Coordinates of C-alpha atoms and ligand atoms in Angstrom, one line a residue:
M1 CA -7.7 20.2 23.6
S2 CA -9.2 22.5 26.3
V3 CA -11.5 24.1 23.7
K4 CA -12.7 20.6 22.7
C5 CA -13.5 19.7 26.3
S6 CA -15.6 22.8 26.8
I7 CA -17.6 22.2 23.6
F8 CA -18.1 18.7 24.7
A9 CA -19.4 19.9 28.1
L10 CA -21.7 22.4 26.4
L11 CA -23.2 19.7 24.2
M12 CA -23.8 17.5 27.2
I13 CA -25.6 20.4 29.0
D14 CA -27.7 21.1 25.9
T15 CA -28.9 17.5 25.9
G16 CA -30.1 18.0 29.4
I17 CA -27.4 16.3 31.5
S18 CA -26.4 18.4 34.5
A19 CA -22.9 19.9 34.6
T20 CA -21.9 17.7 37.6
E21 CA -22.6 14.6 35.5
V22 CA -20.4 15.8 32.7
K23 CA -17.6 13.3 32.1
A24 CA -14.4 14.4 30.3
P25 CA -14.0 12.5 27.0
A26 CA -11.9 9.4 27.2
S27 CA -9.4 11.2 24.9
Q28 CA -8.5 14.0 27.3
G29 CA -4.7 14.3 27.5
K30 CA -4.4 10.8 26.1
Q31 CA -1.6 9.6 23.8
F32 CA -1.8 7.0 21.0
Y33 CA 1.0 5.0 19.5
I34 CA 0.5 3.3 16.1
E35 CA 2.5 0.6 14.2
S36 CA 1.7 -0.2 10.5
Y37 CA 2.3 -3.6 8.8
G38 CA 1.7 -4.7 5.2
C39 CA 1.3 -2.6 2.1
A40 CA 1.5 1.1 1.4
M41 CA -2.3 1.4 1.7
N42 CA -2.1 0.4 5.3
F43 CA 0.7 3.0 6.0
S44 CA -1.5 5.5 4.3
D45 CA -4.6 4.4 6.4
S46 CA -2.5 4.9 9.6
E47 CA -2.2 8.6 8.6
I48 CA -6.0 8.8 8.3
I49 CA -6.4 7.1 11.7
G50 CA -3.8 9.6 13.1
S51 CA -5.9 12.4 11.8
I52 CA -9.2 11.1 13.2
L53 CA -7.7 10.6 16.6
S54 CA -5.9 14.0 16.7
E55 CA -9.2 15.6 15.8
N56 CA -10.7 13.9 18.8
G57 CA -8.2 15.1 21.3
Y58 CA -5.5 12.4 21.2
S59 CA -1.9 13.3 20.6
I60 CA 0.6 10.9 19.0
T61 CA 3.6 9.5 20.8
Q62 CA 6.6 7.5 19.4
D63 CA 7.1 5.8 22.8
E64 CA 4.9 2.8 23.2
F65 CA 5.5 2.8 26.9
S66 CA 4.0 6.2 27.5
A67 CA 1.0 5.5 25.3
D68 CA -2.6 5.1 26.6
L69 CA -3.7 3.5 23.4
I70 CA -1.6 1.2 21.2
L71 CA -2.8 0.4 17.7
L72 CA -1.5 -2.2 15.3
N73 CA -2.6 -1.7 11.8
T74 CA -2.3 -5.2 10.4
C75 CA -1.9 -7.2 7.2
A76 CA -3.4 -10.6 6.4
I77 CA -1.9 -11.2 2.9
R78 CA 0.2 -14.2 3.9
E79 CA 0.2 -16.5 7.0
N80 CA 3.5 -15.0 8.1
A81 CA 2.0 -11.5 8.2
E82 CA -0.5 -12.6 10.8
K83 CA 2.1 -14.5 12.7
T84 CA 4.1 -11.3 13.1
I85 CA 1.1 -9.7 14.7
R86 CA 0.4 -12.6 17.0
D87 CA 4.1 -12.4 18.2
R88 CA 3.8 -8.6 18.6
L89 CA 0.7 -9.1 20.7
K90 CA 2.5 -11.5 23.0
H91 CA 5.1 -8.8 23.6
L92 CA 2.4 -6.2 24.4
R93 CA 1.5 -8.3 27.4
N94 CA 4.4 -6.6 29.2
N95 CA 3.1 -3.2 28.3
K96 CA -0.3 -4.1 29.7
R97 CA 1.3 -5.5 32.9
K98 CA 3.0 -2.1 33.4
N99 CA -0.1 -0.1 32.7
S100 CA -3.4 -1.9 33.3
D101 CA -5.4 1.0 31.8
L102 CA -3.6 0.5 28.5
I103 CA -6.0 0.0 25.5
I104 CA -4.8 -2.2 22.7
G105 CA -6.5 -2.1 19.3
V106 CA -6.0 -4.3 16.3
L107 CA -7.0 -2.6 13.0
G108 CA -6.8 -3.3 9.3
C109 CA -6.9 -6.4 7.3
M110 CA -6.2 -9.1 9.9
A111 CA -8.9 -7.4 12.1
E112 CA -11.3 -7.6 9.2
R113 CA -10.5 -11.2 8.4
L114 CA -10.8 -12.6 11.9
K115 CA -13.5 -10.3 13.3
T116 CA -14.8 -11.5 16.7
K117 CA -12.5 -14.5 16.5
L118 CA -9.6 -12.1 17.2
L119 CA -11.3 -11.0 20.5
E120 CA -11.9 -14.6 21.4
E121 CA -8.3 -15.7 20.6
E122 CA -6.3 -12.7 21.9
K123 CA -7.5 -11.8 25.3
L124 CA -5.5 -8.6 25.6
V125 CA -7.0 -7.0 22.5
D126 CA -9.7 -4.4 23.5
I127 CA -10.6 -3.0 20.0
V128 CA -11.0 -4.7 16.7
A129 CA -11.6 -2.3 13.8
G130 CA -11.7 -3.0 10.0
P131 CA -10.4 -0.7 7.2
D132 CA -13.7 1.1 6.8
A133 CA -14.4 1.7 10.5
Y134 CA -11.8 4.2 11.4
R135 CA -14.2 7.1 11.9
D136 CA -15.7 5.1 14.7
L137 CA -12.4 4.7 16.6
P138 CA -13.0 7.4 19.2
K139 CA -16.4 5.8 20.0
L140 CA -14.8 2.4 20.2
V141 CA -12.3 3.7 22.7
E142 CA -15.1 5.2 24.8
E143 CA -16.7 1.8 24.9
V144 CA -13.5 0.2 26.2
V145 CA -13.2 2.9 28.9
D146 CA -16.8 2.1 29.8
G147 CA -15.7 -1.5 30.4
Q148 CA -16.5 -3.3 27.2
R149 CA -14.5 -4.7 24.4
A150 CA -15.3 -3.0 21.1
I151 CA -15.6 -4.1 17.5
N152 CA -16.5 -2.5 14.2
V153 CA -15.7 -4.5 11.1
L154 CA -18.5 -3.2 8.8
L155 CA -17.3 -2.8 5.2
S156 CA -18.6 0.2 3.3
R157 CA -19.5 0.7 -0.3
E158 CA -18.8 4.5 -0.1
E159 CA -16.2 5.3 2.5
T160 CA -13.0 6.8 1.0
Y161 CA -12.1 9.2 3.9
A162 CA -12.0 11.7 1.1
E163 CA -12.1 14.9 3.1
I164 CA -9.8 13.8 5.9
S165 CA -6.4 15.4 5.8
P166 CA -3.9 12.7 6.8
L167 CA -1.6 13.2 9.8
R168 CA 1.8 12.6 8.2
L169 CA 3.6 9.9 10.3
N170 CA 7.3 9.1 10.3
T171 CA 7.6 11.5 7.4
N172 CA 10.9 12.6 5.8
G173 CA 9.0 15.6 4.5
V174 CA 10.0 14.5 0.9
S175 CA 7.6 11.6 -0.1
A176 CA 4.0 11.0 0.8
F177 CA 1.2 8.6 -0.2
I178 CA -2.2 9.6 -1.4
S179 CA -4.9 6.9 -1.4
I180 CA -7.1 7.4 -4.5
M181 CA -9.4 4.4 -4.1
R182 CA -10.2 1.6 -1.7
G183 CA -11.1 -2.1 -1.9
C184 CA -10.7 -4.5 -4.9
D185 CA -13.3 -6.1 -7.2
N186 CA -10.8 -8.5 -8.9
M187 CA -11.1 -11.7 -6.9
C188 CA -7.7 -13.2 -7.7
S189 CA -8.2 -16.7 -6.3
F190 CA -5.2 -16.6 -3.9
C191 CA -5.9 -13.2 -2.5
V192 CA -7.6 -12.1 0.8
V193 CA -7.8 -8.4 0.0
P194 CA -11.3 -8.4 -1.5
F195 CA -12.5 -9.9 1.7
T196 CA -10.6 -7.6 4.0
R197 CA -11.1 -4.3 2.1
G198 CA -14.4 -4.8 0.4
R199 CA -15.7 -3.4 -2.9
E200 CA -13.7 -1.1 -5.1
R201 CA -14.6 2.6 -4.8
S202 CA -12.8 5.6 -6.1
R203 CA -12.2 8.9 -4.2
D204 CA -13.4 12.3 -5.4
P205 CA -10.6 13.6 -7.8
E206 CA -11.0 17.1 -6.4
S207 CA -10.1 15.9 -2.9
I208 CA -7.1 14.1 -4.4
V209 CA -5.9 17.2 -6.2
K210 CA -6.4 19.3 -3.1
E211 CA -4.3 16.9 -1.0
A212 CA -1.6 16.9 -3.7
R213 CA -1.6 20.7 -3.6
Q214 CA -1.3 20.8 0.2
L215 CA 1.7 18.4 0.0
S216 CA 3.3 20.6 -2.7
E217 CA 2.8 23.7 -0.5
A218 CA 4.3 21.9 2.5
G219 CA 7.4 21.2 0.4
Y220 CA 6.9 17.6 -0.5
K221 CA 8.8 16.5 -3.6
E222 CA 7.2 13.2 -4.5
I223 CA 3.7 11.7 -4.1
T224 CA 2.6 8.1 -4.8
L225 CA -1.0 7.6 -5.7
L226 CA -2.3 4.3 -4.1
G227 CA -4.9 1.7 -4.9
Q228 CA -5.0 -2.1 -5.3
N229 CA -5.6 -1.6 -9.0
V230 CA -5.1 2.1 -9.9
D231 CA -5.8 1.6 -13.6
S232 CA -9.4 0.8 -12.7
Y233 CA -9.9 4.2 -10.9
L234 CA -13.2 5.7 -12.0
W235 CA -15.0 8.6 -10.4
F236 CA -18.5 9.3 -11.4
G237 CA -20.0 10.8 -8.3
G238 CA -19.3 8.2 -5.5
G239 CA -20.2 4.7 -4.6
P240 CA -18.7 1.4 -5.8
K241 CA -17.5 1.1 -9.3
V242 CA -19.9 -1.8 -10.1
E243 CA -22.7 0.8 -10.0
F244 CA -21.2 2.8 -12.9
K245 CA -23.7 1.2 -15.3
K246 CA -26.5 2.8 -13.3
A247 CA -24.9 6.3 -13.5
T248 CA -26.8 9.1 -15.3
D249 CA -25.6 10.2 -18.8
E250 CA -24.2 13.4 -17.2
Q251 CA -22.3 11.4 -14.6
K252 CA -20.9 9.2 -17.4
D253 CA -19.9 12.2 -19.5
N254 CA -18.1 13.8 -16.5
A255 CA -16.5 10.6 -15.2
V256 CA -12.7 10.7 -14.5
G257 CA -10.5 7.7 -15.2
F258 CA -7.0 7.0 -14.1
A259 CA -5.2 8.7 -17.1
K260 CA -7.2 11.9 -16.5
L261 CA -6.5 11.8 -12.7
L262 CA -2.8 11.3 -13.3
E263 CA -2.8 14.3 -15.5
M264 CA -4.7 16.4 -13.0
V265 CA -2.2 15.5 -10.3
A266 CA 0.8 16.0 -12.5
L267 CA -0.3 19.5 -13.3
V268 CA -0.5 20.5 -9.6
D269 CA 3.3 21.1 -9.4
P270 CA 5.7 20.3 -12.3
N271 CA 8.5 20.0 -9.7
M272 CA 6.8 17.4 -7.7
R273 CA 7.3 13.8 -8.8
I274 CA 4.3 11.5 -9.3
R275 CA 4.3 7.8 -8.8
F276 CA 1.5 5.3 -8.6
S277 CA 0.9 1.7 -7.5
T278 CA -0.4 -0.9 -8.3
S279 CA -1.2 -1.4 -11.9
H280 CA -3.1 -4.5 -13.1
P281 CA -2.0 -5.9 -16.5
K282 CA -5.6 -6.3 -17.6
D283 CA -6.4 -2.7 -17.0
I284 CA -3.4 -0.5 -17.8
G285 CA -4.1 1.1 -21.2
D286 CA -2.4 3.2 -23.8
D287 CA -4.1 6.3 -22.4
V288 CA -2.2 5.9 -19.1
L289 CA 1.1 5.1 -20.9
F290 CA 0.8 8.2 -23.1
T291 CA 0.0 10.3 -20.0
I292 CA 3.2 9.0 -18.3
K293 CA 5.2 9.8 -21.4
K294 CA 3.7 13.3 -21.7
Y295 CA 4.6 14.7 -18.3
D296 CA 8.2 14.9 -17.2
N297 CA 7.2 14.8 -13.5
I298 CA 5.4 11.4 -13.8
C299 CA 8.0 8.8 -13.0
K300 CA 8.9 6.4 -15.8
Y301 CA 8.2 3.4 -13.6
I302 CA 5.4 0.8 -13.5
H303 CA 4.8 -1.9 -11.0
L304 CA 3.1 -4.6 -13.0
P305 CA 2.5 -7.8 -11.0
A306 CA 2.4 -10.9 -13.2
Q307 CA 2.1 -13.5 -10.4
S308 CA 2.9 -16.3 -12.9
G309 CA 4.2 -16.7 -16.5
N310 CA 2.0 -19.6 -17.4
T311 CA -1.4 -19.2 -18.9
R312 CA -3.1 -22.1 -17.2
V313 CA -1.8 -21.0 -13.8
L314 CA -2.9 -17.4 -14.5
E315 CA -6.4 -18.8 -15.3
V316 CA -6.7 -20.7 -12.1
M317 CA -5.4 -17.6 -10.3
N318 CA -8.3 -15.8 -12.0
R319 CA -5.9 -13.0 -13.2
T320 CA -8.0 -12.7 -16.4
Y321 CA -5.0 -12.4 -18.8
T322 CA -2.6 -14.8 -20.5
R323 CA 1.1 -15.1 -20.6
E324 CA 1.0 -13.5 -24.1
W325 CA -1.2 -10.6 -23.0
Y326 CA 1.3 -9.9 -20.2
L327 CA 4.3 -10.0 -22.4
D328 CA 2.5 -7.8 -25.0
K329 CA 1.8 -5.2 -22.2
V330 CA 5.5 -5.2 -21.3
K331 CA 6.3 -4.7 -25.0
R332 CA 3.8 -1.9 -25.4
I333 CA 5.2 -0.1 -22.3
R334 CA 8.7 -0.3 -23.7
E335 CA 7.5 0.9 -27.2
I336 CA 5.8 4.0 -25.8
I337 CA 8.2 4.7 -22.9
P338 CA 11.5 3.1 -23.8
E339 CA 13.2 4.2 -20.6
C340 CA 10.4 2.9 -18.3
G341 CA 11.4 0.8 -15.2
I342 CA 9.2 -2.2 -14.7
S343 CA 8.9 -4.3 -11.5
C344 CA 6.8 -7.4 -10.8
D345 CA 5.2 -9.5 -8.1
I346 CA 5.5 -13.3 -8.4
I347 CA 4.0 -16.2 -6.5
A348 CA 6.0 -19.5 -6.4
G349 CA 4.2 -22.8 -6.0
F350 CA 0.5 -21.8 -6.4
C351 CA -1.9 -24.8 -6.2
S352 CA -1.2 -27.4 -9.0
E353 CA 1.7 -25.5 -10.5
T354 CA 3.9 -28.0 -12.4
E355 CA 7.7 -27.9 -13.0
E356 CA 7.1 -26.8 -16.6
E357 CA 4.7 -24.1 -15.5
H358 CA 7.3 -22.8 -13.1
Q359 CA 9.8 -22.7 -16.0
D360 CA 7.3 -20.5 -17.8
T361 CA 7.5 -18.0 -15.0
L362 CA 11.3 -18.0 -15.3
S363 CA 11.2 -17.5 -19.1
M364 CA 8.6 -14.7 -18.7
M365 CA 10.9 -13.0 -16.3
K366 CA 13.8 -13.2 -18.7
E367 CA 11.7 -11.9 -21.5
S368 CA 10.3 -9.0 -19.4
R369 CA 13.7 -8.1 -17.9
F370 CA 12.2 -6.7 -14.7
D371 CA 14.2 -4.1 -12.8
F372 CA 13.2 -5.8 -9.6
S373 CA 10.5 -8.1 -8.2
Y374 CA 8.7 -8.9 -5.0
M375 CA 8.7 -12.7 -4.8
Y376 CA 6.7 -14.9 -2.5
K377 CA 5.9 -18.5 -1.7
Y378 CA 2.1 -19.2 -2.1
S379 CA 0.5 -19.0 1.3
E380 CA -3.1 -20.4 1.5
R381 CA -5.5 -17.9 3.0
P382 CA -8.7 -19.1 4.6
G383 CA -11.9 -18.2 2.8
T384 CA -10.3 -17.3 -0.5
P385 CA -11.5 -19.1 -3.7
A386 CA -8.2 -21.0 -3.9
H387 CA -8.7 -22.3 -0.4
K388 CA -12.3 -23.3 -1.1
K389 CA -11.9 -24.9 -4.5
M390 CA -8.2 -26.0 -4.8
T391 CA -5.6 -27.9 -3.0
D392 CA -2.4 -26.3 -1.7
D393 CA -0.5 -29.3 -3.1
V394 CA 3.0 -28.0 -4.0
P395 CA 5.2 -29.4 -1.2
E396 CA 6.9 -26.8 1.0
E397 CA 10.4 -27.7 -0.1
V398 CA 9.4 -27.5 -3.8
K399 CA 7.9 -24.0 -3.2
S400 CA 11.1 -23.0 -1.5
R401 CA 13.3 -24.3 -4.3
R402 CA 11.2 -22.6 -7.0
L403 CA 11.2 -19.3 -5.0
S404 CA 15.0 -19.4 -4.7
E405 CA 15.3 -20.0 -8.5
I406 CA 13.0 -17.0 -9.1
I407 CA 15.1 -14.9 -6.7
A408 CA 18.4 -15.9 -8.2
L409 CA 17.2 -15.1 -11.7
Q410 CA 15.8 -11.7 -10.6
K411 CA 19.2 -10.9 -9.1
E412 CA 20.9 -11.6 -12.4
L413 CA 18.3 -9.5 -14.3
S414 CA 18.6 -6.6 -11.8
L415 CA 22.4 -6.7 -12.1
A416 CA 22.2 -6.6 -15.9
N417 CA 19.7 -3.8 -15.8
N418 CA 21.7 -1.8 -13.3
S419 CA 25.0 -2.4 -15.1
A420 CA 23.6 -0.6 -18.2
Y421 CA 23.6 2.6 -16.0
I422 CA 27.3 2.6 -15.5
G423 CA 28.8 5.8 -17.0
K424 CA 25.4 7.4 -17.2
V425 CA 23.9 10.3 -15.3
V426 CA 20.6 9.7 -13.3
R427 CA 18.4 12.2 -11.6
V428 CA 17.9 11.2 -8.0
L429 CA 15.5 12.5 -5.3
T430 CA 17.4 12.0 -2.1
D431 CA 15.2 10.6 0.7
S432 CA 17.5 9.5 3.5
V433 CA 21.0 9.1 4.8
S434 CA 22.5 5.8 3.5
K435 CA 22.2 3.0 6.0
K436 CA 25.8 1.9 5.4
S437 CA 27.5 5.3 5.8
E438 CA 26.5 8.6 7.4
D439 CA 28.6 10.3 4.7
D440 CA 26.4 9.1 1.9
L441 CA 22.9 10.0 0.8
S442 CA 20.4 7.6 -0.6
G443 CA 17.5 8.2 -3.0
R444 CA 15.8 6.8 -6.1
N445 CA 16.0 7.6 -9.8
D446 CA 12.9 8.0 -12.0
Q447 CA 12.8 4.2 -12.5
N448 CA 12.6 3.7 -8.8
T449 CA 16.1 2.1 -8.5
K450 CA 18.1 3.0 -5.3
V451 CA 21.1 5.3 -5.8
V452 CA 23.8 6.1 -3.2
F453 CA 26.4 8.8 -3.4
P454 CA 28.7 10.8 -1.1
K455 CA 26.6 13.6 0.3
G456 CA 28.9 16.6 -0.3
N457 CA 26.7 19.7 0.2
H458 CA 23.5 17.9 -0.7
K459 CA 20.7 17.2 1.7
I460 CA 17.6 15.1 2.0
G461 CA 14.9 16.4 -0.4
D462 CA 17.3 17.6 -3.1
F463 CA 17.2 16.5 -6.7
V464 CA 20.7 15.5 -7.6
E465 CA 22.4 14.5 -10.8
V466 CA 24.5 11.4 -10.1
L467 CA 27.1 9.8 -12.4
V468 CA 26.8 6.1 -11.9
E469 CA 30.2 4.4 -11.3
R470 CA 29.4 0.9 -10.1
V471 CA 26.4 -1.1 -9.3
T472 CA 25.1 -4.0 -7.2
P473 CA 21.8 -5.9 -8.0
T474 CA 19.9 -3.5 -5.8
T475 CA 21.9 -0.2 -5.9
L476 CA 23.5 2.3 -8.3
I477 CA 26.6 3.9 -6.7
G478 CA 28.2 7.0 -8.0
K479 CA 29.0 10.7 -7.4
A480 CA 27.0 13.9 -7.6
I481 CA 27.8 16.1 -10.6
N482 CA 25.7 19.2 -9.8
Ligands
SAH1 N1 -3.3 -5.4 -5.8 C1 -2.0 -5.8 -6.1 C2 -1.4 -6.7 -5.1 C3 -1.8 -6.7 -3.6 S1 -1.1 -7.9 -2.7 C4 -2.0 -6.5 -7.4 O1 -3.0 -7.0 -7.9 O2 -1.0 -6.7 -7.9 C5 0.6 -7.9 -3.0 C6 1.2 -9.1 -3.6 O3 1.1 -10.1 -2.6 C7 0.4 -9.7 -4.7 O4 0.8 -9.1 -5.9 C8 0.9 -11.2 -4.7 O5 2.1 -11.4 -5.4 C9 1.1 -11.4 -3.2 N2 0.1 -12.3 -2.6 C10 -1.2 -12.0 -2.5 N3 -1.8 -13.1 -1.9 C11 -0.8 -14.0 -1.7 C12 -0.9 -15.3 -1.2 N4 -2.0 -15.9 -0.7 N5 0.3 -16.0 -1.1 C13 1.5 -15.4 -1.5 N6 1.5 -14.2 -2.0 C14 0.4 -13.5 -2.1
SF4_2 FE1 -5.6 -9.2 -4.6 FE2 -5.9 -9.4 -7.2 FE3 -7.1 -7.4 -6.0 FE4 -4.5 -7.4 -6.2 S1 -6.0 -7.3 -7.9 S2 -5.6 -6.9 -4.4 S3 -4.0 -9.6 -6.1 S4 -7.6 -9.6 -5.7
F3S3 FE1 -1.9 -6.7 3.6 FE2 -4.3 -5.6 3.6 FE3 -2.3 -4.5 2.2 S1 -3.8 -7.7 3.5 S2 -1.1 -6.2 1.6 S3 -2.4 -4.7 4.4 S4 -4.5 -4.5 1.6

């Protein structure tokens, strides 16, 4: 910190400002507090933000009341996600009342979606910064200290924060995320992400491998590679993927796709588990499946959102695959990797969905036998193609009923899948103490199902062989045998 200040002072003198005019940077001795909402990409971004602020003299605090700067890294995926942030901002009025110098920043997808509107609507917000503007945060804070409200919501076609070494937040020292790409080019009609995160661009594979190596050296046991559509990862020298067609022959020859990247990361440390999320049914290919099969340390688990089981609904969602295509993918996964866990995302009550079409979703779920699913009621998002061109016409009570049918079916499928583990031994990476009992440890098997067992001499971060004795729809319960 002190070193930074003196360098800062020297720079100011060099530019001709006299020493007496030298002002300490706004960051001097200041603490920031950050909360993350939404998907894993946002949690990963918060670690990049943490790193940028630390490099600029801020230190992190877990106590919101001692913070000089409170940051909310927000999500905009459904209306409820934004409501949570509005409610949180109301609470932060108390913090501001206690400390009038407190700076409040709203970052991430809701900031990007609402832009200046957020400053107009939420008077206590000082900073609004979108997902590609985090390098600018120290400057935005300076602007607030100088008496202005500050905003940067520019989306970039290149930014991947590739060389920034994330500041690991709330870490258990066992599992970590690595962002491998940013943005999304898919334009599913219901989805706000292409608008909040911009064009798809992939990160330099060397920087990804370097980060994986650092995590391995720091003792991490599991990494998850993150992107909105990881199967579409393509590195050919930088810039958005849409420009691949303009790449030189040499760039094309040396391009790295997701299967290759997965292999490069798997080879970093055979004792470190590799996961990835999210896969898109249109893009996941045999090359990726064979790579998963080939390496013991790549988890046999794929999150493969379907969204609907009806071809017409999939078409109006602009998912670019049919029910049959999706079911064939599931079949292919099970052919190549029979033990693979598969999970799904499903939306209930999308615009114009009929009762029969909803039944198709239920039958698709039965056929696919998902281990678990993330299930949502459709929530219309302003500015999306569905909002512009379609009507949110499924009544709220119908959406709720369809969602509960989907949830009930998933519960049955999960219980059936989990029951098949009874009497079998699973390899678990323990990541926490069980929420229900301090005497039990909790972790996940290769297929990403939660496993709980009495801790004995084991500790968080251990790989443990667990004999499964009983199950619930969400958890395998058993005892350690090693
Ligand atoms: N990139 C990922 C998903 C990111 S968003 C993918 O393509 O699978 C996570 C999930 O939120 C989506 O899979 C979808 O099921 C859900 N979702 C997105 N927009 C939604 C909306 N407007 N209403 C309800 N759920 C939505
Ligand atoms: Fe949204 Fe579709 Fe992109 Fe996923 S693939 S982030 S659902 S637009
Ligand atoms: Fe939400 Fe943005 Fe992720 S909208 S789901 S935080 S990409």
